[in-house]
XYZ file of C-alpha atoms in Angstrom:
552
model
C 73.688 -21.138 22.361
C 73.890 -18.466 19.675
C 74.935 -19.001 16.038
C 76.161 -16.245 13.726
C 77.887 -16.405 10.369
C 81.005 -14.410 11.265
C 81.564 -15.799 14.783
C 80.017 -19.244 14.592
C 78.336 -21.046 17.493
C 79.002 -19.730 20.961
C 77.534 -19.601 24.441
C 76.311 -16.101 25.274
C 75.993 -15.053 28.897
C 74.550 -11.561 29.244
C 74.706 -9.374 32.344
C 72.022 -6.679 32.670
C 72.678 -3.384 34.403
C 69.658 -1.784 36.044
C 69.389 1.879 37.041
C 68.369 2.047 40.707
C 66.605 5.371 40.229
C 64.429 4.728 37.133
C 64.571 0.933 36.917
C 65.699 0.939 33.267
C 67.678 -2.163 32.257
C 70.757 -1.794 30.040
C 71.812 -4.668 27.805
C 75.062 -5.446 26.063
C 75.147 -3.268 22.929
C 77.510 -5.665 21.196
C 75.285 -8.705 21.767
C 72.163 -6.744 20.787
C 73.838 -5.915 17.474
C 74.482 -9.607 16.829
C 71.267 -11.378 17.799
C 67.650 -10.537 18.726
C 66.765 -10.800 22.400
C 66.176 -14.433 23.363
C 67.033 -15.783 19.899
C 69.468 -18.544 18.938
C 70.427 -17.241 15.505
C 72.056 -13.920 14.669
C 70.667 -11.229 12.392
C 73.156 -12.274 9.704
C 71.779 -15.848 9.701
C 68.227 -14.513 9.484
C 69.102 -12.185 6.604
C 70.936 -15.005 4.806
C 67.892 -17.284 5.177
C 65.506 -14.526 4.072
C 67.526 -13.705 0.972
C 67.874 -17.374 0.092
C 64.143 -18.080 0.486
C 62.679 -14.970 -1.110
C 65.286 -13.607 -3.496
C 67.112 -16.728 -4.659
C 64.000 -18.935 -4.309
C 65.690 -21.746 -2.413
C 63.604 -24.149 -0.349
C 64.200 -24.831 3.343
C 66.259 -27.984 2.795
C 68.547 -26.186 0.351
C 69.061 -23.359 2.840
C 69.871 -25.901 5.574
C 72.534 -27.424 3.308
C 73.997 -24.022 2.434
C 74.197 -22.964 6.078
C 75.743 -26.303 7.049
C 78.668 -25.426 4.771
C 79.045 -22.268 6.857
C 79.047 -24.314 10.108
C 75.501 -23.266 11.055
C 73.361 -26.162 12.318
C 69.694 -25.446 11.725
C 66.494 -27.346 10.896
C 64.126 -26.670 7.943
C 61.442 -25.521 10.413
C 63.853 -23.004 11.926
C 64.741 -21.737 8.461
C 61.049 -21.209 7.708
C 60.593 -19.299 10.962
C 63.646 -17.130 10.242
C 62.177 -16.346 6.836
C 58.935 -15.142 8.428
C 60.876 -13.023 10.917
C 62.936 -11.581 8.070
C 59.751 -10.398 6.342
C 58.403 -8.981 9.598
C 61.606 -7.053 10.320
C 61.592 -5.766 6.727
C 57.962 -4.634 7.033
C 58.745 -2.685 10.220
C 61.844 -1.111 8.665
C 59.841 -0.218 5.545
C 57.170 1.469 7.633
C 59.772 3.467 9.545
C 61.418 4.794 6.416
C 58.198 5.891 4.683
C 58.936 9.581 5.409
C 62.264 9.285 3.561
C 60.598 7.383 0.690
C 57.911 10.063 0.420
C 60.500 12.880 0.291
C 62.451 10.994 -2.390
C 59.306 10.471 -4.486
C 58.478 14.172 -4.222
C 61.860 15.032 -5.743
C 60.713 13.018 -8.771
C 57.384 14.844 -8.898
C 55.354 12.360 -6.871
C 54.268 8.788 -7.435
C 51.928 6.879 -9.749
C 50.111 4.193 -7.792
C 49.623 0.878 -9.600
C 47.171 -1.514 -7.939
C 46.543 -5.174 -8.607
C 45.721 -8.412 -6.817
C 46.422 -12.066 -7.435
C 44.868 -15.275 -6.128
C 44.260 -18.921 -6.982
C 41.047 -20.741 -6.234
C 39.272 -19.707 -3.043
C 42.415 -18.435 -1.323
C 42.777 -14.890 0.028
C 43.860 -12.303 -2.501
C 47.314 -10.763 -2.278
C 47.018 -7.083 -3.242
C 50.022 -4.868 -3.858
C 50.634 -1.218 -4.586
C 53.707 -0.112 -6.534
C 55.046 3.244 -7.716
C 55.911 2.946 -11.405
C 58.237 5.990 -11.309
C 60.614 4.778 -8.599
C 59.780 1.076 -8.924
C 59.222 0.831 -5.158
C 56.615 -1.512 -3.672
C 54.596 0.738 -1.373
C 52.456 -1.746 0.519
C 50.692 -5.104 0.477
C 47.679 -6.735 2.066
C 45.832 -10.046 2.030
C 42.102 -9.713 1.448
C 39.251 -12.221 1.722
C 37.530 -10.520 -1.251
C 38.368 -7.865 -3.840
C 35.569 -5.519 -2.838
C 35.353 -1.869 -1.825
C 34.966 -2.519 1.900
C 38.279 -4.395 2.103
C 40.285 -2.288 -0.355
C 39.431 1.138 1.104
C 41.421 0.634 4.367
C 44.448 -0.445 2.318
C 44.248 2.658 0.125
C 43.779 4.831 3.194
C 47.022 3.408 4.568
C 48.845 4.160 1.292
C 47.418 7.679 1.371
C 48.471 8.224 4.995
C 52.005 6.939 4.393
C 52.820 8.466 1.018
C 50.260 11.202 0.375
C 48.101 11.756 -2.701
C 49.416 10.060 -5.878
C 49.726 11.802 -9.233
C 47.522 9.107 -10.743
C 46.364 5.522 -10.289
C 46.524 2.635 -12.766
C 44.637 -0.632 -12.280
C 42.326 -3.155 -13.908
C 38.552 -2.883 -14.357
C 37.533 -4.654 -11.154
C 34.470 -2.985 -9.673
C 35.891 -3.217 -6.151
C 39.055 -1.326 -7.064
C 37.115 1.262 -9.088
C 34.776 2.019 -6.179
C 37.554 2.064 -3.583
C 39.696 4.432 -5.661
C 36.737 6.759 -6.171
C 36.158 6.790 -2.399
C 39.746 7.389 -1.240
C 41.126 9.406 -4.165
C 38.038 11.133 -5.648
C 39.871 13.878 -7.552
C 42.992 11.970 -8.610
C 43.402 10.967 -12.302
C 42.399 7.329 -12.506
C 43.353 5.152 -15.481
C 42.454 1.713 -16.739
C 45.168 -0.658 -17.956
C 44.828 -0.899 -21.766
C 45.734 -4.586 -21.757
C 43.069 -5.477 -19.173
C 40.497 -3.314 -20.949
C 41.058 -4.938 -24.338
C 41.216 -8.404 -22.789
C 37.895 -7.959 -20.976
C 36.178 -6.531 -24.068
C 37.501 -9.417 -26.147
C 36.308 -12.019 -23.644
C 32.807 -10.543 -23.708
C 32.748 -10.176 -27.487
C 34.232 -13.557 -28.453
C 33.518 -15.610 -25.341
C 30.213 -17.234 -26.284
C 31.428 -18.718 -29.586
C 34.798 -19.667 -28.107
C 33.120 -21.527 -25.251
C 31.036 -23.425 -27.795
C 34.145 -24.404 -29.760
C 35.950 -25.583 -26.633
C 32.951 -27.550 -25.365
C 32.247 -29.231 -28.727
C 35.890 -30.264 -29.072
C 35.776 -31.702 -25.561
C 32.495 -33.512 -26.276
C 34.033 -35.340 -29.233
C 37.196 -36.199 -27.267
C 39.117 -35.483 -30.434
C 42.427 -34.906 -28.651
C 42.252 -38.386 -27.146
C 41.379 -39.898 -30.527
C 44.286 -38.177 -32.268
C 46.759 -39.082 -29.513
C 45.661 -42.713 -29.812
C 46.219 -42.711 -33.575
C 49.602 -41.009 -33.104
C 50.762 -43.708 -30.660
C 49.788 -46.452 -33.105
C 51.618 -44.757 -35.961
C 54.675 -44.126 -33.774
C 54.824 -47.866 -33.092
C 54.793 -48.560 -36.847
C 57.629 -46.054 -37.330
C 59.926 -47.339 -34.586
C 61.479 -49.899 -36.884
C 62.850 -47.187 -39.177
C 64.668 -44.482 -37.208
C 65.701 -42.595 -40.350
C 62.141 -41.861 -41.502
C 61.773 -38.478 -39.689
C 65.029 -37.124 -41.142
C 64.118 -38.417 -44.602
C 60.691 -36.734 -44.493
C 62.231 -33.461 -43.244
C 64.712 -33.478 -46.120
C 61.924 -34.325 -48.576
C 59.811 -31.375 -47.408
C 62.789 -29.057 -47.843
C 63.452 -30.387 -51.353
C 59.727 -30.646 -52.204
C 60.334 -34.139 -53.561
C 59.760 -37.641 -52.168
C 62.422 -40.312 -52.813
C 60.836 -43.541 -54.190
C 62.536 -45.532 -51.454
C 60.122 -44.295 -48.772
C 56.862 -44.474 -50.773
C 55.576 -47.362 -48.659
C 56.203 -45.467 -45.405
C 54.927 -42.061 -46.499
C 51.323 -42.614 -45.275
C 52.605 -43.687 -41.846
C 55.148 -40.927 -41.248
C 52.928 -38.384 -43.025
C 49.843 -39.222 -40.950
C 51.841 -39.142 -37.719
C 53.344 -35.755 -38.502
C 50.008 -34.295 -39.626
C 48.376 -35.406 -36.365
C 51.168 -33.837 -34.309
C 50.801 -30.629 -36.329
C 47.093 -30.560 -35.523
C 47.699 -31.192 -31.813
C 50.328 -28.448 -31.771
C 47.534 -26.022 -32.601
C 46.314 -26.325 -28.992
C 49.450 -24.543 -27.776
C 49.736 -21.907 -30.496
C 49.818 -18.253 -29.450
C 52.044 -15.424 -28.307
C 51.642 -15.858 -24.562
C 48.888 -13.247 -24.135
C 46.083 -15.668 -23.307
C 42.496 -15.495 -24.575
C 41.121 -13.496 -26.398
C 44.432 -12.473 -27.997
C 45.482 -16.102 -28.373
C 42.783 -18.546 -29.459
C 44.364 -22.027 -29.391
C 41.079 -23.972 -29.474
C 40.078 -22.142 -32.639
C 43.467 -22.874 -34.160
C 43.052 -26.518 -33.152
C 39.603 -26.701 -34.766
C 40.823 -25.092 -37.989
C 43.754 -27.507 -38.164
C 41.328 -30.410 -37.735
C 39.330 -29.074 -40.667
C 42.498 -28.621 -42.708
C 43.622 -32.157 -41.828
C 40.301 -33.560 -43.009
C 40.525 -31.636 -46.294
C 44.097 -32.792 -46.911
C 43.343 -36.419 -46.059
C 40.404 -36.341 -48.516
C 42.832 -35.186 -51.210
C 45.508 -37.817 -50.691
C 43.710 -40.875 -49.365
C 43.144 -42.209 -52.896
C 46.649 -41.301 -54.080
C 48.565 -44.600 -54.179
C 52.301 -43.971 -54.495
C 53.050 -47.683 -55.085
C 49.736 -48.581 -56.635
C 48.647 -50.514 -53.528
C 45.599 -49.225 -51.684
C 46.601 -50.965 -48.425
C 49.500 -48.530 -48.008
C 46.962 -45.761 -47.384
C 45.259 -47.401 -44.403
C 46.571 -44.680 -42.022
C 44.820 -42.028 -44.105
C 41.514 -43.908 -44.066
C 41.668 -44.442 -40.294
C 42.135 -40.715 -39.739
C 39.355 -39.944 -42.205
C 36.949 -42.225 -40.316
C 38.005 -40.813 -36.922
C 37.243 -37.256 -38.099
C 33.778 -37.926 -39.523
C 31.810 -37.302 -36.298
C 33.439 -33.970 -35.583
C 33.292 -32.827 -39.197
C 29.507 -33.333 -39.166
C 29.074 -31.206 -36.014
C 27.186 -28.162 -37.339
C 27.213 -26.393 -33.961
C 31.015 -26.457 -33.909
C 31.566 -25.165 -37.419
C 28.838 -22.534 -37.129
C 30.624 -21.239 -34.014
C 33.941 -21.231 -35.901
C 32.469 -19.178 -38.740
C 30.784 -16.772 -36.301
C 33.889 -16.167 -34.214
C 36.075 -15.619 -37.260
C 33.749 -12.814 -38.356
C 33.977 -11.286 -34.903
C 37.750 -11.664 -34.780
C 38.035 -9.254 -37.715
C 36.353 -6.627 -35.528
C 38.398 -7.408 -32.419
C 41.676 -7.290 -34.339
C 40.772 -3.832 -35.681
C 40.348 -2.559 -32.119
C 43.533 -4.321 -31.050
C 45.443 -2.615 -33.835
C 43.862 0.750 -32.993
C 44.948 0.473 -29.335
C 48.428 -0.735 -30.329
C 48.529 -3.283 -27.525
C 49.466 -6.992 -27.512
C 50.552 -6.947 -31.189
C 50.277 -10.169 -33.172
C 53.959 -9.875 -34.022
C 54.873 -9.448 -30.351
C 57.187 -11.850 -28.578
C 56.919 -10.441 -25.049
C 53.709 -12.221 -24.078
C 52.211 -10.852 -20.875
C 55.267 -8.609 -20.459
C 54.136 -6.515 -23.430
C 53.917 -2.809 -22.585
C 52.272 -1.772 -25.847
C 53.812 -0.184 -28.922
C 55.368 3.234 -28.523
C 52.822 5.727 -29.740
C 51.309 9.062 -28.738
C 48.265 8.635 -26.514
C 46.420 11.150 -28.691
C 47.155 9.014 -31.762
C 45.735 5.949 -30.014
C 42.655 7.910 -28.958
C 42.147 9.033 -32.565
C 42.493 5.438 -33.788
C 39.852 4.229 -31.312
C 37.500 7.058 -32.382
C 37.834 5.903 -35.992
C 37.224 2.298 -34.956
C 34.114 3.283 -33.005
C 32.687 5.173 -35.983
C 33.437 2.271 -38.348
C 31.980 -0.288 -35.946
C 28.692 1.586 -35.453
C 28.306 2.071 -39.212
C 28.710 -1.676 -39.839
C 26.741 -3.138 -36.918
C 23.209 -2.723 -35.622
C 24.061 -2.290 -31.944
C 20.388 -2.123 -30.988
C 19.902 -5.731 -32.117
C 23.404 -7.142 -31.537
C 23.986 -7.617 -27.790
C 27.773 -8.223 -27.853
C 28.262 -5.300 -30.239
C 26.205 -3.010 -28.024
C 28.170 -4.061 -24.938
C 31.479 -3.355 -26.695
C 30.429 0.228 -27.510
C 29.071 0.704 -23.991
C 32.394 -0.414 -22.489
C 34.408 1.880 -24.748
C 32.191 4.851 -23.877
C 32.131 4.036 -20.155
C 35.900 3.919 -19.730
C 36.918 6.472 -22.380
C 38.206 9.082 -19.918
C 40.098 6.409 -17.943
C 41.847 5.088 -21.050
C 43.411 8.157 -22.599
C 45.592 10.062 -20.166
C 47.199 13.376 -20.957
C 50.726 13.788 -19.566
C 50.586 14.918 -15.941
C 52.408 18.071 -14.902
C 54.281 17.471 -11.649
C 56.239 19.913 -9.526
C 59.793 19.049 -8.489
C 62.540 21.056 -6.741
C 64.021 21.612 -10.210
C 60.760 22.880 -11.668
C 57.701 21.371 -13.395
C 58.037 18.131 -15.384
C 55.706 16.091 -17.597
C 54.978 12.475 -16.575
C 53.086 10.078 -18.829
C 51.357 7.255 -16.900
C 52.055 3.773 -18.225
C 49.361 2.373 -20.505
C 49.378 -1.033 -18.822
C 49.495 -2.504 -15.340
C 52.030 -5.075 -16.515
C 54.613 -3.863 -14.015
C 52.519 -5.531 -11.288
C 51.510 -8.496 -13.457
C 55.218 -9.245 -13.987
C 55.770 -8.786 -10.284
C 53.161 -11.390 -9.339
C 54.462 -13.807 -11.965
C 57.951 -13.559 -10.453
C 56.503 -14.475 -7.031
C 54.747 -17.519 -8.505
C 57.876 -18.492 -10.453
C 59.814 -18.412 -7.201
C 57.264 -20.715 -5.597
C 57.556 -23.183 -8.503
C 61.331 -23.081 -8.158
C 61.127 -23.804 -4.427
C 58.408 -26.459 -4.439
C 58.433 -27.949 -7.919
C 54.647 -27.451 -8.054
C 52.761 -25.388 -10.626
C 50.033 -24.336 -8.207
C 50.663 -21.331 -5.960
C 47.553 -21.836 -3.811
C 49.358 -22.990 -0.694
C 51.997 -20.286 -1.019
C 49.409 -17.510 -1.340
C 47.533 -18.924 1.639
C 50.533 -19.119 3.970
C 52.936 -16.291 3.085
C 52.928 -13.108 5.110
C 51.207 -10.249 3.307
C 54.325 -8.038 3.213
C 56.490 -10.672 1.515
C 56.476 -8.717 -1.813
C 58.561 -6.001 -0.100
C 61.634 -8.151 -0.831
C 61.468 -6.809 -4.395
C 62.572 -3.439 -3.008
C 65.874 -4.930 -1.882
C 66.954 -4.972 -5.537
C 66.185 -1.245 -5.854
C 69.338 0.841 -5.283
C 67.414 3.985 -4.318
C 65.256 2.102 -1.847
C 68.244 0.424 -0.199
C 69.938 3.788 0.268
C 66.816 5.116 2.000
C 66.343 1.970 4.094
C 69.937 1.766 5.318
C 70.116 5.502 6.069
C 73.929 5.446 6.222
C 74.063 2.143 8.119
C 76.460 -0.463 6.797
C 73.994 -3.338 6.396
C 70.398 -4.414 6.683
C 71.395 -6.386 9.776
C 72.173 -3.077 11.486
C 68.742 -1.754 10.485
C 67.029 -4.820 11.961
C 69.068 -4.541 15.167
C 67.478 -1.119 15.836
C 63.987 -2.665 16.019
C 62.715 -3.404 19.518
C 61.817 -7.012 20.257
C 58.368 -5.980 21.562
C 57.612 -4.269 18.233
C 58.702 -7.367 16.334
C 56.522 -9.704 18.407
C 53.442 -7.508 18.056
C 53.886 -7.058 14.282
C 54.666 -10.757 13.800
C 51.456 -11.769 15.555
C 49.386 -9.266 13.557
C 50.935 -10.499 10.299
C 49.795 -14.050 11.005
C 46.175 -12.930 11.507
C 45.235 -13.075 7.831
C 42.026 -13.990 5.973
C 42.982 -17.648 5.634
C 42.061 -18.132 9.300
C 38.443 -18.587 8.133
C 37.649 -22.317 8.488
C 37.558 -23.996 5.089
C 34.133 -25.488 5.770
C 32.673 -21.979 6.026
C 34.200 -20.633 2.823
C 31.568 -22.337 0.648
C 28.816 -20.790 2.761
C 30.365 -17.341 2.615
C 30.512 -17.611 -1.172
C 26.740 -18.224 -1.416
C 24.897 -15.118 -2.691
C 21.803 -16.072 -0.652
C 23.548 -17.379 2.493
C 21.976 -14.739 4.739
C 18.463 -15.645 3.623
C 19.107 -19.364 4.023
C 20.557 -18.883 7.494
C 17.651 -16.758 8.720
C 15.092 -19.209 7.293
C 16.858 -22.104 8.980
C 16.914 -20.336 12.367
C 13.227 -19.346 12.106
C 12.256 -22.877 11.139
C 14.185 -24.324 14.072
C 12.496 -21.884 16.464
C 8.963 -22.592 15.210
């Protein structure tokens, strides 16, 4: 039985005609256009399932329900298999149209190759390459490690398929840097400004920030404050109007006498929640741009100062009203006497002044920004940014003894090391219409956004925050589905055909089976018990010693 969307379910009986001279078998062209050889579901069902799974982020059960409304009976397992076949067909079609993609990119002057990888835990890395000019995903691969040996073959494949790029943009990973230098030795190679500043900030601020986070955890202050908040919330439950009354009082800067007795309760509760809110403060950039643990610590200190001011202020003349203040004051005493914590706070705040100067000079991840990790940097001439960083470097050296200050010395070394990879002149590219100037993007956020969309889709499908299982099980070429939203790409892929189903129908079943099998042979086939051993720096030595000992 065969099921298609536009015909429904039907019994297909196919008669083959065989040439007596050459032995070639001829199949029904009409049936071949409807369904793959030996399959039970038509190309249109497969494309529907693929689009639902990977573009609309529906899970298998939702796709089953949708297809049931279209009179297609199918199981969740069959939907999953159709999704994998959809990706495999798309990967083959993508490979076959690389000559057309290359010609199209040349009309634009060439392509700028952005590289990045994503992973969670000990899973294989998913690496993708994307052209920032056309917005086309060029290729993908799953790697057991982000090192030169594994990345070079991937870059060689990109080079073979699409030629030499105008430039490359990526993060500061040593594996990518070495692989790019090997495969594209004379191609302009640029570091993402966001990754550069983030890595410098982590090195410069990381030690003090780790101390702050660890000291806060040691005191269990979040647990203590949550406990106090629950107690106070219980005391407030009898008066549902208290929150609105306090909000109105803050706006008017005046307390009505009628709530004097309840002010310590509602005030303490709100102050605690304000302190706890500090743990989630930021602009979505992550550390070191956002420093929520520092904000949390400073709010704790502010809470302690404010409680000291008001704990002996009796609005009704009765000291018992202020019990909530005294309980908070007592709960904060251990952490307020932690010299290691507050020394780290003072040290990091001095360093933050330096980091923020560099951040302002590079005009990236602005404090006033609201784009979070989607920030592309403020519009500014690259020469202006380079001049700003030169001024920062001169100021920094004049104010710090880099020979004695390790973090300061490392910051200058990083700036000097990557200087030429940070400040790119516009690239002159030749097109059929004449030469044009192309300015490489300052960030690799185009791929960061891309990976976040994949993980968002997984959360939508599974309801789980972790993407570990998804990254372990998806086929490497799954990110190619992004290209289906690119009008230029679709025109090249279809090549005057009416639909993607027609494109898939041109692919031989033997090619599909071979590619499908190869796609499933990914790095996650390594037994989990061996992954810990492979991660050991001295595994080889331990193994040899063990063998020699056993043989003695």
